[in-house]
Structure formats: structure tokens, C-alpha cells
PDB file of C-alpha atoms in Angstrom:
ATOM      1  CA  MET A   1      -5.641  14.619  -2.280  1.00  0.00           C
ATOM      2  CA  VAL A   2      -5.837  10.811  -2.549  1.00  0.00           C
ATOM      3  CA  VAL A   3      -6.302   8.441   0.499  1.00  0.00           C
ATOM      4  CA  GLY A   4      -6.658   4.653   0.344  1.00  0.00           C
ATOM      5  CA  THR A   5      -6.991   1.589   2.673  1.00  0.00           C
ATOM      6  CA  GLY A   6      -5.544  -1.814   2.074  1.00  0.00           C
ATOM      7  CA  THR A   7      -4.964  -2.624  -1.535  1.00  0.00           C
ATOM      8  CA  GLY A   8      -6.787   0.646  -2.225  1.00  0.00           C
ATOM      9  CA  GLY A   9      -3.917   2.423  -0.407  1.00  0.00           C
ATOM     10  CA  LEU A  10      -1.376   0.652  -2.596  1.00  0.00           C
ATOM     11  CA  VAL A  11      -3.417   1.540  -5.899  1.00  0.00           C
ATOM     12  CA  ALA A  12      -3.822   5.280  -4.687  1.00  0.00           C
ATOM     13  CA  TYR A  13      -0.084   5.499  -4.293  1.00  0.00           C
ATOM     14  CA  MET A  14       0.547   4.118  -7.769  1.00  0.00           C
ATOM     15  CA  LEU A  15      -1.986   6.391  -9.375  1.00  0.00           C
ATOM     16  CA  GLY A  16      -1.273   9.391  -7.148  1.00  0.00           C
ATOM     17  CA  PRO A  17       2.419  10.177  -6.336  1.00  0.00           C
ATOM     18  CA  LEU A  18       3.906   7.689  -8.749  1.00  0.00           C
ATOM     19  CA  ARG A  19       1.632   9.075 -11.560  1.00  0.00           C
ATOM     20  CA  MET A  20       1.293   5.453 -13.153  1.00  0.00           C
ATOM     21  CA  SER A  21      -1.199   4.915 -15.826  1.00  0.00           C
ATOM     22  CA  THR A  22      -3.948   2.580 -14.848  1.00  0.00           C
ATOM     23  CA  HIS A  23      -2.484  -0.084 -17.248  1.00  0.00           C
ATOM     24  CA  ASP A  24       0.925   0.269 -15.405  1.00  0.00           C
ATOM     25  CA  ALA A  25      -0.796   0.187 -11.946  1.00  0.00           C
ATOM     26  CA  LYS A  26      -2.571  -2.958 -12.895  1.00  0.00           C
ATOM     27  CA  GLN A  27       0.524  -4.722 -14.109  1.00  0.00           C
ATOM     28  CA  GLU A  28       2.410  -3.773 -10.877  1.00  0.00           C
ATOM     29  CA  TYR A  29      -0.517  -5.039  -8.809  1.00  0.00           C
ATOM     30  CA  LEU A  30      -0.570  -8.301 -10.630  1.00  0.00           C
ATOM     31  CA  ARG A  31       3.226  -8.517 -10.098  1.00  0.00           C
ATOM     32  CA  ILE A  32       2.690  -8.330  -6.377  1.00  0.00           C
ATOM     33  CA  HIS A  33      -0.121 -10.834  -6.510  1.00  0.00           C
ATOM     34  CA  ALA A  34       2.146 -13.201  -8.513  1.00  0.00           C
ATOM     35  CA  SER A  35       4.451 -13.335  -5.655  1.00  0.00           C
ATOM     36  CA  ASN A  36       1.901 -15.754  -4.112  1.00  0.00           C
ATOM     37  CA  PHE A  37       2.596 -14.480  -0.596  1.00  0.00           C
ATOM     38  CA  LEU A  38      -0.733 -15.856   0.548  1.00  0.00           C
ATOM     39  CA  THR A  39       0.447 -19.347  -0.176  1.00  0.00           C
ATOM     40  CA  SER A  40       3.206 -19.200   2.434  1.00  0.00           C
ATOM     41  CA  PRO A  41       2.694 -21.639   5.323  1.00  0.00           C
ATOM     42  CA  GLU A  42       3.274 -19.009   8.126  1.00  0.00           C
ATOM     43  CA  PRO A  43       2.104 -15.440   8.676  1.00  0.00           C
ATOM     44  CA  SER A  44       5.597 -14.181   9.219  1.00  0.00           C
ATOM     45  CA  LEU A  45       6.742 -15.786   5.841  1.00  0.00           C
ATOM     46  CA  MET A  46       3.653 -14.334   4.137  1.00  0.00           C
ATOM     47  CA  ALA A  47       4.763 -10.932   5.551  1.00  0.00           C
ATOM     48  CA  GLU A  48       8.371 -11.223   4.214  1.00  0.00           C
ATOM     49  CA  VAL A  49       7.276 -12.362   0.762  1.00  0.00           C
ATOM     50  CA  LEU A  50       4.806  -9.402   0.605  1.00  0.00           C
ATOM     51  CA  LYS A  51       7.536  -7.045   1.851  1.00  0.00           C
ATOM     52  CA  ASP A  52       9.941  -8.153  -0.710  1.00  0.00           C
ATOM     53  CA  ALA A  53       7.332  -7.882  -3.531  1.00  0.00           C
ATOM     54  CA  LEU A  54       6.405  -4.352  -2.490  1.00  0.00           C
ATOM     55  CA  LYS A  55       9.980  -3.389  -2.207  1.00  0.00           C
ATOM     56  CA  GLY A  56      10.605  -4.572  -5.727  1.00  0.00           C
ATOM     57  CA  VAL A  57       7.784  -2.582  -7.202  1.00  0.00           C
ATOM     58  CA  LEU A  58       8.772   0.608  -5.295  1.00  0.00           C
ATOM     59  CA  ASP A  59      12.470   0.406  -6.090  1.00  0.00           C
ATOM     60  CA  SER A  60      11.815  -0.320  -9.748  1.00  0.00           C
ATOM     61  CA  ARG A  61      10.782   3.341  -9.998  1.00  0.00           C
ATOM     62  CA  THR A  62      14.446   4.239  -9.108  1.00  0.00           C
ATOM     63  CA  GLU A  63      14.926   5.305 -12.853  1.00  0.00           C
ATOM     64  CA  ASP A  64      12.158   7.886 -12.483  1.00  0.00           C
ATOM     65  CA  PHE A  65      13.284   9.432  -9.164  1.00  0.00           C
ATOM     66  CA  GLY A  66      17.182   8.726  -9.143  1.00  0.00           C
ATOM     67  CA  HIS A  67      17.158   6.402  -6.007  1.00  0.00           C
ATOM     68  CA  GLY A  68      15.144   3.664  -4.437  1.00  0.00           C
ATOM     69  CA  ILE A  69      11.949   4.905  -2.708  1.00  0.00           C
ATOM     70  CA  SER A  70      10.939   2.061  -0.357  1.00  0.00           C
ATOM     71  CA  THR A  71      13.069   3.442   2.473  1.00  0.00           C
ATOM     72  CA  MET A  72      11.947   6.968   1.827  1.00  0.00           C
ATOM     73  CA  GLN A  73      10.358   8.579   4.961  1.00  0.00           C
ATOM     74  CA  MET A  74       6.522   8.723   4.447  1.00  0.00           C
ATOM     75  CA  THR A  75       6.477  12.489   5.033  1.00  0.00           C
ATOM     76  CA  SER A  76       8.867  12.970   2.140  1.00  0.00           C
ATOM     77  CA  VAL A  77       6.671  11.201  -0.439  1.00  0.00           C
ATOM     78  CA  GLY A  78       5.166  14.660  -1.272  1.00  0.00           C
ATOM     79  CA  LYS A  79       8.471  15.505  -2.971  1.00  0.00           C
ATOM     80  CA  LEU A  80       7.713  12.914  -5.639  1.00  0.00           C
ATOM     81  CA  ALA A  81       4.536  14.798  -6.656  1.00  0.00           C
ATOM     82  CA  PRO A  82       4.184  18.184  -4.753  1.00  0.00           C
ATOM     83  CA  THR A  83       0.726  18.725  -6.121  1.00  0.00           C
ATOM     84  CA  CYS A  84      -0.630  15.401  -4.679  1.00  0.00           C
ATOM     85  CA  LYS A  85      -1.367  14.875  -1.020  1.00  0.00           C
ATOM     86  CA  PHE A  86      -1.267  11.177  -0.361  1.00  0.00           C
ATOM     87  CA  ALA A  87      -2.071   9.074   2.730  1.00  0.00           C
ATOM     88  CA  VAL A  88      -3.041   5.607   3.747  1.00  0.00           C
ATOM     89  CA  THR A  89      -5.081   4.546   6.765  1.00  0.00           C
ATOM     90  CA  ALA A  90      -4.397   1.802   9.198  1.00  0.00           C
ATOM     91  CA  MET A  91      -5.132   0.919  12.915  1.00  0.00           C
ATOM     92  CA  THR A  92      -3.029   0.380  15.875  1.00  0.00           C
ATOM     93  CA  ALA A  93      -3.338  -3.157  17.150  1.00  0.00           C
ATOM     94  CA  ALA A  94      -4.026  -1.619  20.581  1.00  0.00           C
ATOM     95  CA  ASN A  95      -7.003   0.293  19.230  1.00  0.00           C
ATOM     96  CA  LEU A  96      -9.085  -1.110  16.455  1.00  0.00           C
ATOM     97  CA  SER A  97     -11.968   1.400  16.869  1.00  0.00           C
ATOM     98  CA  LYS A  98     -10.502   4.352  14.947  1.00  0.00           C
ATOM     99  CA  PRO A  99      -8.139   4.421  11.846  1.00  0.00           C
ATOM    100  CA  VAL A 100      -5.048   6.577  11.891  1.00  0.00           C
ATOM    101  CA  MET A 101      -3.545   8.437   8.893  1.00  0.00           C
ATOM    102  CA  LEU A 102      -0.040   7.587   7.776  1.00  0.00           C
ATOM    103  CA  ARG A 103       0.544  10.763   5.835  1.00  0.00           C
ATOM    104  CA  GLY A 104       2.797  11.459   2.798  1.00  0.00           C
ATOM    105  CA  TYR A 105       2.922  15.237   3.816  1.00  0.00           C
ATOM    106  CA  ARG A 106       3.254  17.197   6.986  1.00  0.00           C
ATOM    107  CA  GLY A 107      -0.104  17.919   8.565  1.00  0.00           C
ATOM    108  CA  ARG A 108      -0.962  19.977  11.703  1.00  0.00           C
ATOM    109  CA  SER A 109      -0.519  16.945  14.115  1.00  0.00           C
ATOM    110  CA  SER A 110       2.777  15.229  14.577  1.00  0.00           C
ATOM    111  CA  PRO A 111       3.202  12.586  11.922  1.00  0.00           C
ATOM    112  CA  ILE A 112       3.719   8.960  12.528  1.00  0.00           C
ATOM    113  CA  LYS A 113       7.297   8.397  11.625  1.00  0.00           C
ATOM    114  CA  CYS A 114       7.686   5.505   9.222  1.00  0.00           C
ATOM    115  CA  THR A 115       9.033   4.660   5.800  1.00  0.00           C
ATOM    116  CA  LEU A 116       6.867   4.352   2.620  1.00  0.00           C
ATOM    117  CA  LEU A 117       7.282   0.538   2.658  1.00  0.00           C
ATOM    118  CA  GLU A 118       6.285   0.523   6.396  1.00  0.00           C
ATOM    119  CA  ALA A 119       3.089   2.509   5.618  1.00  0.00           C
ATOM    120  CA  LEU A 120       2.045   0.266   2.753  1.00  0.00           C
ATOM    121  CA  LEU A 121       2.693  -2.906   4.709  1.00  0.00           C
ATOM    122  CA  ALA A 122       0.642  -1.486   7.563  1.00  0.00           C
ATOM    123  CA  THR A 123      -2.353  -0.671   5.425  1.00  0.00           C
ATOM    124  CA  LEU A 124      -2.159  -4.115   3.747  1.00  0.00           C
ATOM    125  CA  SER A 125      -1.674  -6.203   6.701  1.00  0.00           C
ATOM    126  CA  ASP A 126      -5.124  -7.740   7.328  1.00  0.00           C
ATOM    127  CA  ALA A 127      -5.013  -9.129  10.929  1.00  0.00           C
ATOM    128  CA  GLN A 128      -6.828 -12.232   9.478  1.00  0.00           C
ATOM    129  CA  VAL A 129      -3.792 -13.458   7.617  1.00  0.00           C
ATOM    130  CA  LEU A 130      -0.715 -11.233   8.277  1.00  0.00           C
ATOM    131  CA  PRO A 131       0.994 -10.215  11.546  1.00  0.00           C
ATOM    132  CA  PRO A 132       0.891  -6.530  12.747  1.00  0.00           C
ATOM    133  CA  VAL A 133       3.585  -4.383  11.324  1.00  0.00           C
ATOM    134  CA  PRO A 134       6.001  -2.712  13.873  1.00  0.00           C
ATOM    135  CA  ILE A 135       6.628   0.969  13.419  1.00  0.00           C
ATOM    136  CA  GLY A 136       8.817   3.233  15.624  1.00  0.00           C
ATOM    137  CA  GLU A 137      12.262   3.874  16.845  1.00  0.00           C
ATOM    138  CA  SER A 138      12.736   3.653  20.631  1.00  0.00           C
ATOM    139  CA  VAL A 139       9.101   2.695  21.297  1.00  0.00           C
ATOM    140  CA  LEU A 140       7.341   0.346  18.754  1.00  0.00           C
ATOM    141  CA  GLU A 141       3.696   0.398  17.815  1.00  0.00           C
ATOM    142  CA  TYR A 142       2.007  -2.327  15.866  1.00  0.00           C
ATOM    143  CA  PHE A 143      -0.241  -1.571  12.971  1.00  0.00           C
ATOM    144  CA  VAL A 144      -2.847  -3.561  11.075  1.00  0.00           C
ATOM    145  CA  ALA A 145      -4.978  -2.772   8.097  1.00  0.00           C
ATOM    146  CA  ALA A 146      -8.209  -0.668   8.734  1.00  0.00           C
ATOM    147  CA  THR A 147     -10.521  -3.341   7.479  1.00  0.00           C
ATOM    148  CA  THR A 148     -13.244  -3.948   9.942  1.00  0.00           C
ATOM    149  CA  GLY A 149     -15.927  -1.496   9.067  1.00  0.00           C
ATOM    150  CA  ARG A 150     -13.225   0.988   7.815  1.00  0.00           C
ATOM    151  CA  CYS A 151     -12.475  -0.136   4.293  1.00  0.00           C
ATOM    152  CA  ASN A 152     -13.917   2.995   2.883  1.00  0.00           C
ATOM    153  CA  PRO A 153     -11.683   5.896   4.035  1.00  0.00           C
ATOM    154  CA  THR A 154     -14.029   8.722   2.874  1.00  0.00           C
ATOM    155  CA  GLY A 155     -15.109   9.671   6.348  1.00  0.00           C
ATOM    156  CA  THR A 156     -11.422   9.888   7.565  1.00  0.00           C
ATOM    157  CA  LEU A 157     -10.574  11.934   4.355  1.00  0.00           C
ATOM    158  CA  LEU A 158     -13.293  14.411   5.249  1.00  0.00           C
ATOM    159  CA  GLU A 159     -12.036  14.842   8.749  1.00  0.00           C
ATOM    160  CA  GLU A 160      -8.609  15.479   7.454  1.00  0.00           C
ATOM    161  CA  LEU A 161      -9.470  17.906   4.640  1.00  0.00           C
ATOM    162  CA  PRO A 162      -9.864  21.087   6.836  1.00  0.00           C
ATOM    163  CA  THR A 163      -6.521  20.457   8.434  1.00  0.00           C
ATOM    164  CA  VAL A 164      -4.855  20.490   5.013  1.00  0.00           C
ATOM    165  CA  PHE A 165      -6.893  22.929   2.904  1.00  0.00           C
ATOM    166  CA  GLU A 166      -8.453  25.113   5.587  1.00  0.00           C
ATOM    167  CA  ALA A 167     -11.627  26.823   4.225  1.00  0.00           C
ATOM    168  CA  ARG A 168     -11.349  25.645   0.635  1.00  0.00           C
ATOM    169  CA  GLU A 169     -14.514  24.165  -0.782  1.00  0.00           C
ATOM    170  CA  ILE A 170     -14.745  20.548  -2.058  1.00  0.00           C
ATOM    171  CA  SER A 171     -15.090  20.264  -5.789  1.00  0.00           C
ATOM    172  CA  VAL A 172     -15.572  16.532  -6.084  1.00  0.00           C
ATOM    173  CA  ILE A 173     -15.104  13.243  -4.132  1.00  0.00           C
ATOM    174  CA  VAL A 174     -14.411  10.118  -6.170  1.00  0.00           C
ATOM    175  CA  SER A 175     -14.966   6.911  -4.116  1.00  0.00           C
ATOM    176  CA  ILE A 176     -13.605   3.748  -5.702  1.00  0.00           C
ATOM    177  CA  GLY A 177     -14.277   0.831  -3.373  1.00  0.00           C
ATOM    178  CA  SER A 178     -15.632  -2.647  -2.939  1.00  0.00           C
ATOM    179  CA  GLY A 179     -19.137  -1.531  -4.032  1.00  0.00           C
ATOM    180  CA  ARG A 180     -22.271  -3.344  -3.063  1.00  0.00           C
ATOM    181  CA  PRO A 181     -21.833  -6.671  -1.447  1.00  0.00           C
ATOM    182  CA  ALA A 182     -23.348  -9.814  -3.006  1.00  0.00           C
ATOM    183  CA  PRO A 183     -26.228 -11.516  -1.096  1.00  0.00           C
ATOM    184  CA  ALA A 184     -24.717 -13.975   1.485  1.00  0.00           C
ATOM    185  CA  VAL A 185     -25.583 -17.596   1.201  1.00  0.00           C
ATOM    186  CA  VAL A 186     -24.869 -19.364   4.631  1.00  0.00           C
ATOM    187  CA  THR A 187     -24.917 -23.123   4.768  1.00  0.00           C
ATOM    188  CA  GLY A 188     -22.364 -23.837   7.454  1.00  0.00           C
ATOM    189  CA  GLN A 189     -20.047 -22.233  10.138  1.00  0.00           C
ATOM    190  CA  ASP A 190     -17.423 -21.471   7.554  1.00  0.00           C
ATOM    191  CA  ASP A 191     -19.914 -19.669   5.399  1.00  0.00           C
ATOM    192  CA  PHE A 192     -21.117 -17.780   8.393  1.00  0.00           C
ATOM    193  CA  LEU A 193     -17.789 -16.564   9.360  1.00  0.00           C
ATOM    194  CA  GLN A 194     -17.042 -15.489   5.776  1.00  0.00           C
ATOM    195  CA  ALA A 195     -20.263 -13.699   5.533  1.00  0.00           C
ATOM    196  CA  VAL A 196     -19.429 -11.837   8.760  1.00  0.00           C
ATOM    197  CA  LEU A 197     -16.040 -10.981   7.475  1.00  0.00           C
ATOM    198  CA  ASN A 198     -17.505  -9.657   4.169  1.00  0.00           C
ATOM    199  CA  LEU A 199     -20.006  -7.542   5.987  1.00  0.00           C
ATOM    200  CA  ALA A 200     -17.325  -5.981   8.197  1.00  0.00           C
ATOM    201  CA  GLN A 201     -15.168  -5.251   5.108  1.00  0.00           C
ATOM    202  CA  SER A 202     -18.094  -3.860   3.017  1.00  0.00           C
ATOM    203  CA  CYS A 203     -17.822  -0.262   1.798  1.00  0.00           C
ATOM    204  CA  HIS A 204     -21.332  -0.068   0.848  1.00  0.00           C
ATOM    205  CA  GLU A 205     -22.778   1.411   4.082  1.00  0.00           C
ATOM    206  CA  VAL A 206     -20.237   4.299   4.081  1.00  0.00           C
ATOM    207  CA  SER A 207     -21.037   4.925   0.379  1.00  0.00           C
ATOM    208  CA  GLN A 208     -24.766   5.175   1.184  1.00  0.00           C
ATOM    209  CA  SER A 209     -24.079   7.493   4.087  1.00  0.00           C
ATOM    210  CA  MET A 210     -21.984   9.843   1.799  1.00  0.00           C
ATOM    211  CA  GLU A 211     -24.643   9.763  -0.936  1.00  0.00           C
ATOM    212  CA  SER A 212     -27.219  10.881   1.628  1.00  0.00           C
ATOM    213  CA  ARG A 213     -24.877  13.528   3.198  1.00  0.00           C
ATOM    214  CA  PHE A 214     -24.168  15.157  -0.236  1.00  0.00           C
ATOM    215  CA  SER A 215     -27.637  14.517  -1.880  1.00  0.00           C
ATOM    216  CA  ARG A 216     -28.268  18.204  -2.277  1.00  0.00           C
ATOM    217  CA  HIS A 217     -24.977  18.608  -4.109  1.00  0.00           C
ATOM    218  CA  PRO A 218     -25.335  16.476  -7.235  1.00  0.00           C
ATOM    219  CA  GLY A 219     -22.006  15.470  -8.784  1.00  0.00           C
ATOM    220  CA  LEU A 220     -19.977  16.229  -5.593  1.00  0.00           C
ATOM    221  CA  PHE A 221     -19.792  12.617  -4.338  1.00  0.00           C
ATOM    222  CA  VAL A 222     -19.251   9.961  -7.191  1.00  0.00           C
TER     223      VAL A 222
END
């Protein structure tokens, strides 16, 4: 099972269901970055450029699966790699206190109906720079990236595991995140705001918590 948040969600998808090599995943990531979506003058234009770049990467896999996959329903993603359970986390704009799972498989609870492209846009749409992503049919909900204090989705993953695998034991949890933040040097208001943002997006606190939680089980959390 692989779960990711933000760019980690995109990388998780490429390495998981798409079964890309790390080299190919890196090249596709750089291809999205080369779109320069962050240089667009308006948030709405940034979102459109990012959407087009993501769609290009996803639909370039047509030759592997026989059709474009950007418009595939998220719950159908499991058909691409039946042995890999994949999900990304995001937050509704109305509730920024708890992340939600956008699942590529059918869980016990009713899934949030969205396409693969919508799910990836939602987990990537940092509210600092991009507008919320509308998802839904008759009633729209707006989603943003689960960044503030939630960049490391390990806790969300652990809550999800029993609903997917029931009583099976955990063999290993591999957490690949932002790591230990560098010391903050604050010399002005802009530096202060950036330091606060970096702290909110840090994965280190969650990592420390998990290391403590699994300290009696060497090698389980790495």
C-alpha cells in the first residue's frame, strides 16, 4: 500500500500503480516542473498550466494501458496494478483540521468520487499558491493540499490499514518525506512567515512520533 501527500502523492502514484523506475519518475517529475506553472501571473492560470502538465504525463502512459488515464475514476486505478493499494491525502477547504483519503481502491466507507487527475490536483494544490480544486457532480466540494502539519501521511495510513487488510500484521513502513528541517534564520517579516510555513510543512515531528511508537520493533519503521 502506498499513500502520498502533495508532490509525494504524485511520486507515490508514479512508483506504485504506474510501476515506473525511479529514473523515469524523476524525468516525469522534472517534465511537470519544466512547465513553469508557478511563474503564471494568476493562481487560476497556475492551476491550468499544472493541470495540462499532469494530464500530459498521465496520458503519455496510454501505450502501456491502451487508453488515456487522466480521466479514469480514482477508484478504478487499482485495475492498473491490482496488487498495489494507492491513495493520496487532501483536505476540504471547509475543514483544514483533518486530511481525507482519495482512494484508488474501494474501502469500507463511501469513496469520494473523482478522477485520477482531480485527485492529484487536489493533493498538489497548496492553498498558498493554487486555488482549491472543485470535486463532485451535483454538489461540489473544494479540496486543497494537506500541507499544514499533515505533510507526512503515515498517521493517516495507519488509520486506514485495518479497514483494508483487517487483522494482518504490518511488515514494514517506509516513510520518504521532507526529513529534518534546517535551522531557521529570521531577519525580517518575510523570513518569519517563511519559517512558520516551513514548520507547518515539516514531516520531522511525525517521523519522530512514529520512531517512538515503533521503537520496540526495530526495522518496522524506516
